[in-house]
PDB file of C-alpha atoms in Angstrom:
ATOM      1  CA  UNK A 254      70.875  72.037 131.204  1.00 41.00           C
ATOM      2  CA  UNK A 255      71.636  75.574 130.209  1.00 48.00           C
ATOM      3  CA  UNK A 256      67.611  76.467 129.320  1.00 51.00           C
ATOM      4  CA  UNK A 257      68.300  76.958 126.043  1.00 53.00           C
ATOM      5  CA  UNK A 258      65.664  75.629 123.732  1.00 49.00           C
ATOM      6  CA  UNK A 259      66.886  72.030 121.642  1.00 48.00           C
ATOM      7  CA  UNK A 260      68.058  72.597 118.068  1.00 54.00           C
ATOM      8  CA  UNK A 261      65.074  72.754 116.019  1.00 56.00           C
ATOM      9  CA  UNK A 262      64.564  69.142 113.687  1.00 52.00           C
ATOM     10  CA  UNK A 263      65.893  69.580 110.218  1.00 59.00           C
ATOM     11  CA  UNK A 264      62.224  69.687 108.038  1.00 59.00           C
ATOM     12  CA  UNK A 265      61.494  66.482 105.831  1.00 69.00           C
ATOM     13  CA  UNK A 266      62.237  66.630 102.542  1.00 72.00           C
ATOM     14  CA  UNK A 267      58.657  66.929 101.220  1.00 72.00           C
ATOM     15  CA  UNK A 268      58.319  69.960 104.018  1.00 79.00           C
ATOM     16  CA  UNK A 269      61.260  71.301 102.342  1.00 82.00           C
ATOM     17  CA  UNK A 270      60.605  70.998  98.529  1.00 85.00           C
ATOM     18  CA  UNK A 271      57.429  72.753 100.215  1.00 92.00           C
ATOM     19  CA  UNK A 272      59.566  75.555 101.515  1.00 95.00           C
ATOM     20  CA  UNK A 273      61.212  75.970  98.533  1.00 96.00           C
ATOM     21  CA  UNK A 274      57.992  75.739  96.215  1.00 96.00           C
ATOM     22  CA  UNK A 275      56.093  78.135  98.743  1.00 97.00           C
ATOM     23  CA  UNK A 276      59.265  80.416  98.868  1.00 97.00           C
ATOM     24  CA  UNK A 277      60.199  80.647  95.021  1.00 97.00           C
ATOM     25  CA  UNK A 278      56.642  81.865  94.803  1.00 98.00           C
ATOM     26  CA  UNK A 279      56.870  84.427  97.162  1.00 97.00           C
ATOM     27  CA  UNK A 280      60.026  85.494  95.140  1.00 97.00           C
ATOM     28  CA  UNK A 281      58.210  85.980  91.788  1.00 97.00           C
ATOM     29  CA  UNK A 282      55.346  87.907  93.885  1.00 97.00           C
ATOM     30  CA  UNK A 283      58.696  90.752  94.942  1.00 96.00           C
ATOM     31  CA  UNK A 284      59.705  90.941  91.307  1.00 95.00           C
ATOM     32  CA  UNK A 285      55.809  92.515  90.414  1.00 96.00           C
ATOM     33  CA  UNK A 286      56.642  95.426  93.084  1.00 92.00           C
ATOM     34  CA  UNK A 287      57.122  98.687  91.777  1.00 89.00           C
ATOM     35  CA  UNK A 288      60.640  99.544  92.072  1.00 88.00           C
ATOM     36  CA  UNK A 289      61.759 101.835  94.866  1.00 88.00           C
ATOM     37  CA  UNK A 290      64.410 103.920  96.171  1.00 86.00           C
ATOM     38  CA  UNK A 291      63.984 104.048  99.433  1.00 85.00           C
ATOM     39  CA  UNK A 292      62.577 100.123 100.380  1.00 86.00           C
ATOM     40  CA  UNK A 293      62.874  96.923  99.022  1.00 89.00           C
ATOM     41  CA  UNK A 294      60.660  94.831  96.599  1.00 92.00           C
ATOM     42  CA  UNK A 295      59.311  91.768  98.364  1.00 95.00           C
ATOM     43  CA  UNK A 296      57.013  89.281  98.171  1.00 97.00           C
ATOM     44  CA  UNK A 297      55.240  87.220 100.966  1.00 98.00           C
ATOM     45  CA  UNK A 298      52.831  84.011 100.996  1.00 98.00           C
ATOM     46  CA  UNK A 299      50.750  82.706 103.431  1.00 97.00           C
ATOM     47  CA  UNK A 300      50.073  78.822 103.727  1.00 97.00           C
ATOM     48  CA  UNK A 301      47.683  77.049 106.345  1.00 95.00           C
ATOM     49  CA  UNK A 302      48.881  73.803 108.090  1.00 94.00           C
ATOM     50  CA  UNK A 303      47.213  71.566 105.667  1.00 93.00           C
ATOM     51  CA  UNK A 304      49.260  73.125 102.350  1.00 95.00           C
ATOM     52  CA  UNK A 305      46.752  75.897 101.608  1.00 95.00           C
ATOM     53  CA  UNK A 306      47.520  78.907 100.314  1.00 97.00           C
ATOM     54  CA  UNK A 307      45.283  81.471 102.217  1.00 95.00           C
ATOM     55  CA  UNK A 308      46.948  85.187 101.400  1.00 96.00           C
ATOM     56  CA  UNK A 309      49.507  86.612  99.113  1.00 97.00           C
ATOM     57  CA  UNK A 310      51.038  90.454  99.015  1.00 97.00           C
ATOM     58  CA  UNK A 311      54.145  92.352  97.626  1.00 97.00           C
ATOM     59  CA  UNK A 312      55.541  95.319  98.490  1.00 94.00           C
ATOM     60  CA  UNK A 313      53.295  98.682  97.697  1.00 92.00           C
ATOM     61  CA  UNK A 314      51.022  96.321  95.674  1.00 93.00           C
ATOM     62  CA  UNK A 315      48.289  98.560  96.985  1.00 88.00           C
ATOM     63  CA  UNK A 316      50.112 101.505  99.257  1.00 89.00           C
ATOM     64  CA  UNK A 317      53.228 102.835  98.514  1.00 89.00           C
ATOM     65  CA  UNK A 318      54.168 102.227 101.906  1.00 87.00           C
ATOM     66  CA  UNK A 319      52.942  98.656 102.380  1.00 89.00           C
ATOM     67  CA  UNK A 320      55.285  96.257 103.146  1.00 90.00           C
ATOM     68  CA  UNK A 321      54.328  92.335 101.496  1.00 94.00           C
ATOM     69  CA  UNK A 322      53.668  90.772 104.706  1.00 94.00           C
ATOM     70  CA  UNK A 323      51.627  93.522 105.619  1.00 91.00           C
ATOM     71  CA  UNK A 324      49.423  92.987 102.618  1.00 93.00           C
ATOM     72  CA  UNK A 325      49.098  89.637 102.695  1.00 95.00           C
ATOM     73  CA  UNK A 326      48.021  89.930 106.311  1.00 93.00           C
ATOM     74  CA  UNK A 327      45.575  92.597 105.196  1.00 91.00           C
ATOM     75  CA  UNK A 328      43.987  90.050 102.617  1.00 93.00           C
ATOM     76  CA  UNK A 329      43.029  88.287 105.489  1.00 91.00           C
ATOM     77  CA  UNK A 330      41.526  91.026 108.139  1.00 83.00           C
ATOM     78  CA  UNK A 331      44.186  91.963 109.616  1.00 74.00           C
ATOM     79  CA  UNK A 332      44.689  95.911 110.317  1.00 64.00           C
ATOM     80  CA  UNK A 333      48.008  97.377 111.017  1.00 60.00           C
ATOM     81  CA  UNK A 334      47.111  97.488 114.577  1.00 57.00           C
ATOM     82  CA  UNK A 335      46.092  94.575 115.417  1.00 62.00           C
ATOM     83  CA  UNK A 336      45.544  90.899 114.344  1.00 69.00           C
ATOM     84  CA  UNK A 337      43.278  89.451 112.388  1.00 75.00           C
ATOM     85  CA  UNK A 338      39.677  88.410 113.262  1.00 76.00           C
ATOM     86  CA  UNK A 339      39.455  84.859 115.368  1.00 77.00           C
ATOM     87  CA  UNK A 340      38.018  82.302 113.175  1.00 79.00           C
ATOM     88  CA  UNK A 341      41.279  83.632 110.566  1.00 80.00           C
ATOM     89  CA  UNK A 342      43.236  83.855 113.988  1.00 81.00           C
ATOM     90  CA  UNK A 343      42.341  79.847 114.510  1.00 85.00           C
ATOM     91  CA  UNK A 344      43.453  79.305 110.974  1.00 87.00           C
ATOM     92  CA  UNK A 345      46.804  80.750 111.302  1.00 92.00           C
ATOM     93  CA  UNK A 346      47.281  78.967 114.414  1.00 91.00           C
ATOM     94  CA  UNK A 347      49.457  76.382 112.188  1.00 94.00           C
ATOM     95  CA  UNK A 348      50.228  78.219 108.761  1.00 96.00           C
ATOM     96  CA  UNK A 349      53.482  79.427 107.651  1.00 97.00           C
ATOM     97  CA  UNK A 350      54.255  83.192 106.062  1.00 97.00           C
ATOM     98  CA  UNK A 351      56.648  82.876 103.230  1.00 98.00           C
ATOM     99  CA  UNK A 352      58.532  85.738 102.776  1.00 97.00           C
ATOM    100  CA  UNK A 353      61.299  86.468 100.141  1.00 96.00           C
ATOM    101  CA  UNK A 354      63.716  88.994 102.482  1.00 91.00           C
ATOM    102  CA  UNK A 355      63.260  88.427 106.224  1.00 93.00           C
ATOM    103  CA  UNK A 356      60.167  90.496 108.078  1.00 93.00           C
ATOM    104  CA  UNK A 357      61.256  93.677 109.496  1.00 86.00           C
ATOM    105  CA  UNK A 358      62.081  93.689 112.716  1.00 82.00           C
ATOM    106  CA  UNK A 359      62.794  98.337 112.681  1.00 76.00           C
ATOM    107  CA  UNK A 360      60.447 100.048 110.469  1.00 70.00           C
ATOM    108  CA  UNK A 361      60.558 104.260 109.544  1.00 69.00           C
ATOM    109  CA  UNK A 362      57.007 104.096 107.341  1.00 67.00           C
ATOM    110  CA  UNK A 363      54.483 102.903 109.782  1.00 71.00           C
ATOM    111  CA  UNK A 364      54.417 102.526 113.671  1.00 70.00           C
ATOM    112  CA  UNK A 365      54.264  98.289 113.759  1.00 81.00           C
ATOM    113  CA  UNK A 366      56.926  95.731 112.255  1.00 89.00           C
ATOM    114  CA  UNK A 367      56.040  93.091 110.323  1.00 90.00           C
ATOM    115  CA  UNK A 368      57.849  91.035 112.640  1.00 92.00           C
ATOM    116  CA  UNK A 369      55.103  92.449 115.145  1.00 91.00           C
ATOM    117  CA  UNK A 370      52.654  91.816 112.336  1.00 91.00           C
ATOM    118  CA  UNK A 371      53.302  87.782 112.460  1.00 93.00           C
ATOM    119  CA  UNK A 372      53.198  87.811 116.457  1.00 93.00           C
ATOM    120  CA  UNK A 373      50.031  89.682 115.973  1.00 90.00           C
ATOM    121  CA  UNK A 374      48.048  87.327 113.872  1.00 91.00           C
ATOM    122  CA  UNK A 375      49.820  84.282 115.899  1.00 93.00           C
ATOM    123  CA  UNK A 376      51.402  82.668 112.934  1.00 95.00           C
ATOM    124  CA  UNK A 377      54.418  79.953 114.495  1.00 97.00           C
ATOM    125  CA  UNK A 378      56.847  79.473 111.810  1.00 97.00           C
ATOM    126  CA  UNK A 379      58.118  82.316 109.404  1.00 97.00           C
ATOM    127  CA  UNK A 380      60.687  81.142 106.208  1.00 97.00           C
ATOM    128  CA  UNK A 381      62.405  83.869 104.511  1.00 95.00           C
ATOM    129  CA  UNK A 382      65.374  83.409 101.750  1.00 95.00           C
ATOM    130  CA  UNK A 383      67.522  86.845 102.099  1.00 88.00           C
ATOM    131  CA  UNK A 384      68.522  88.446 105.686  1.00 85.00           C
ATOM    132  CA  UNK A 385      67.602  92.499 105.425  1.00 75.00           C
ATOM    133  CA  UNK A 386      70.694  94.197 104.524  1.00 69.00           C
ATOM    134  CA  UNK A 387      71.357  97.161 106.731  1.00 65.00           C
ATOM    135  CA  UNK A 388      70.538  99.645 103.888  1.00 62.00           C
ATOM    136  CA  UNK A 389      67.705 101.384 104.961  1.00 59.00           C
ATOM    137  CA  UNK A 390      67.417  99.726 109.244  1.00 58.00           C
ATOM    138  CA  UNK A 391      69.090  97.215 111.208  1.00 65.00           C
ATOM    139  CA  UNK A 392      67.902  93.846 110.128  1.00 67.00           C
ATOM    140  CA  UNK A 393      66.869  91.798 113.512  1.00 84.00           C
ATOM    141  CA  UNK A 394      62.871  90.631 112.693  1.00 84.00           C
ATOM    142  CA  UNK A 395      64.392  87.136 112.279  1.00 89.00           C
ATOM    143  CA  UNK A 396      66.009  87.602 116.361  1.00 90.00           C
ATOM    144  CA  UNK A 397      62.769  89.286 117.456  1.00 91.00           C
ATOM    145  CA  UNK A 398      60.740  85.932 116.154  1.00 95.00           C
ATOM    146  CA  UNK A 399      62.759  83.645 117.553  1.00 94.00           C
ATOM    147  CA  UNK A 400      62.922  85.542 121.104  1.00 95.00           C
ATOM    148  CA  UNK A 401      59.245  84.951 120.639  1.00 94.00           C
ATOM    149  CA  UNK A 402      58.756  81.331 120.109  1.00 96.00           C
ATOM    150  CA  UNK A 403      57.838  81.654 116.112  1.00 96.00           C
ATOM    151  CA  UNK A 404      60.546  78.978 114.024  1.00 96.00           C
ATOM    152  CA  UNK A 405      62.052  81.366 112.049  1.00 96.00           C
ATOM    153  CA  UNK A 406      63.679  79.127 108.783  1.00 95.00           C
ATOM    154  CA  UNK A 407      65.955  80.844 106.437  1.00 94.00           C
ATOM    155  CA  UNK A 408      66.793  79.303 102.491  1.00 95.00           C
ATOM    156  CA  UNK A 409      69.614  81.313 101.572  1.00 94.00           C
ATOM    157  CA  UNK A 410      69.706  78.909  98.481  1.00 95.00           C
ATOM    158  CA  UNK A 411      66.764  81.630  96.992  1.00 95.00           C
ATOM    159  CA  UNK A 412      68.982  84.604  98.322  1.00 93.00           C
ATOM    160  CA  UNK A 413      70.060  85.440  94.481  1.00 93.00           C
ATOM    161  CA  UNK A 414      66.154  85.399  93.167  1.00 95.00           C
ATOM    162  CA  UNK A 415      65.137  87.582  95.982  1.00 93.00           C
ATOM    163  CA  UNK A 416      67.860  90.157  95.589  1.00 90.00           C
ATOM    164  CA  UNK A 417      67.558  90.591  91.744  1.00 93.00           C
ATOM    165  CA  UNK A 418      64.576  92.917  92.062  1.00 90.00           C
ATOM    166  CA  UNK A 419      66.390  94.778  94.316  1.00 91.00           C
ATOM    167  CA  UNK A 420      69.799  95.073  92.606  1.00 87.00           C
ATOM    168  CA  UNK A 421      69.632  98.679  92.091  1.00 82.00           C
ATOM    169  CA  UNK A 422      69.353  99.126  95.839  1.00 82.00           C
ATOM    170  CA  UNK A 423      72.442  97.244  96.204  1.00 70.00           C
TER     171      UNK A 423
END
């Protein structure tokens, strides 16, 4: 055995019409973002273990400089430096963050990631449709997950809808 972790199960097909459902949502929250020059319009949902939708964000829906999985997290107690409060903390223990372009793994507006964000507030499995282009940083928050134990699931079926409020970056 070479200690590399086993493949991860492909999800059921209810989880994944879930994925998708949770995920197209998340992709109609980026197209509300004001546009930007200088970051991309995202949009991010939180959903507990048992289907619930707990938190919702999208990019500078409320700072100029927030990212969406930032806000959602915020929504839910959770300060930029640290995670949220425990009986939230318990609650994420099982949820999934839904977020149209994968977290940030290299960030120039704020000192912490939103990859450091999920590890933070202890939230396992992260599902994301587009990878971060290397526009603005290096993309790697999808590596830096993984490395970390959080299932990191990308759609790239919802790639298109999550680029199209960002075409004129692109």
């Amino acid at each position: 055995m070479d200690g590399a972790a086993p493949p991860a199960a492909p999800p059921s097909a209810a989880r994944r019409g879930d994925d998708l459902r949770w995920l197209a949502l998340a992709c109609d929250l980026a197209a509300l973002c004001p546009p930007s020059a200088t970051a991309f319009s995202v949009g991010a949902v939180i959903v507990d273990a048992d289907g619930r939708e707990l938190a919702r964000g999208f990019s500078r829906e409320a700072d100029p400089h927030a990212h969406a999985e930032e806000t959602a997290l915020a929504k839910l107690g959770a300060g930029p430096w640290g995670g949220p409060p425990a009986p939230v903390r318990a609650r994420l223990a099982g949820a999934t963050l839904y977020s149209s372009l994968e977290p940030c793994g290299r960030r120039r507006s704020r000192p912490r990631t939103c990859a450091d964000l999920v590890l933070a507030a202890g939230i396992p499995r992260v599902v994301f449709a587009w990878r971060e282009p290397t526009l603005f940083v290096e993309g790697e928050g999808g590596e830096l997950l993984r490395a970390r134990g959080v299932l990191v699931v990308e759609l790239p079926e919802l790639a298109g809808r999550a680029r199209e409020p960002n075409a004129h970056l692109l």
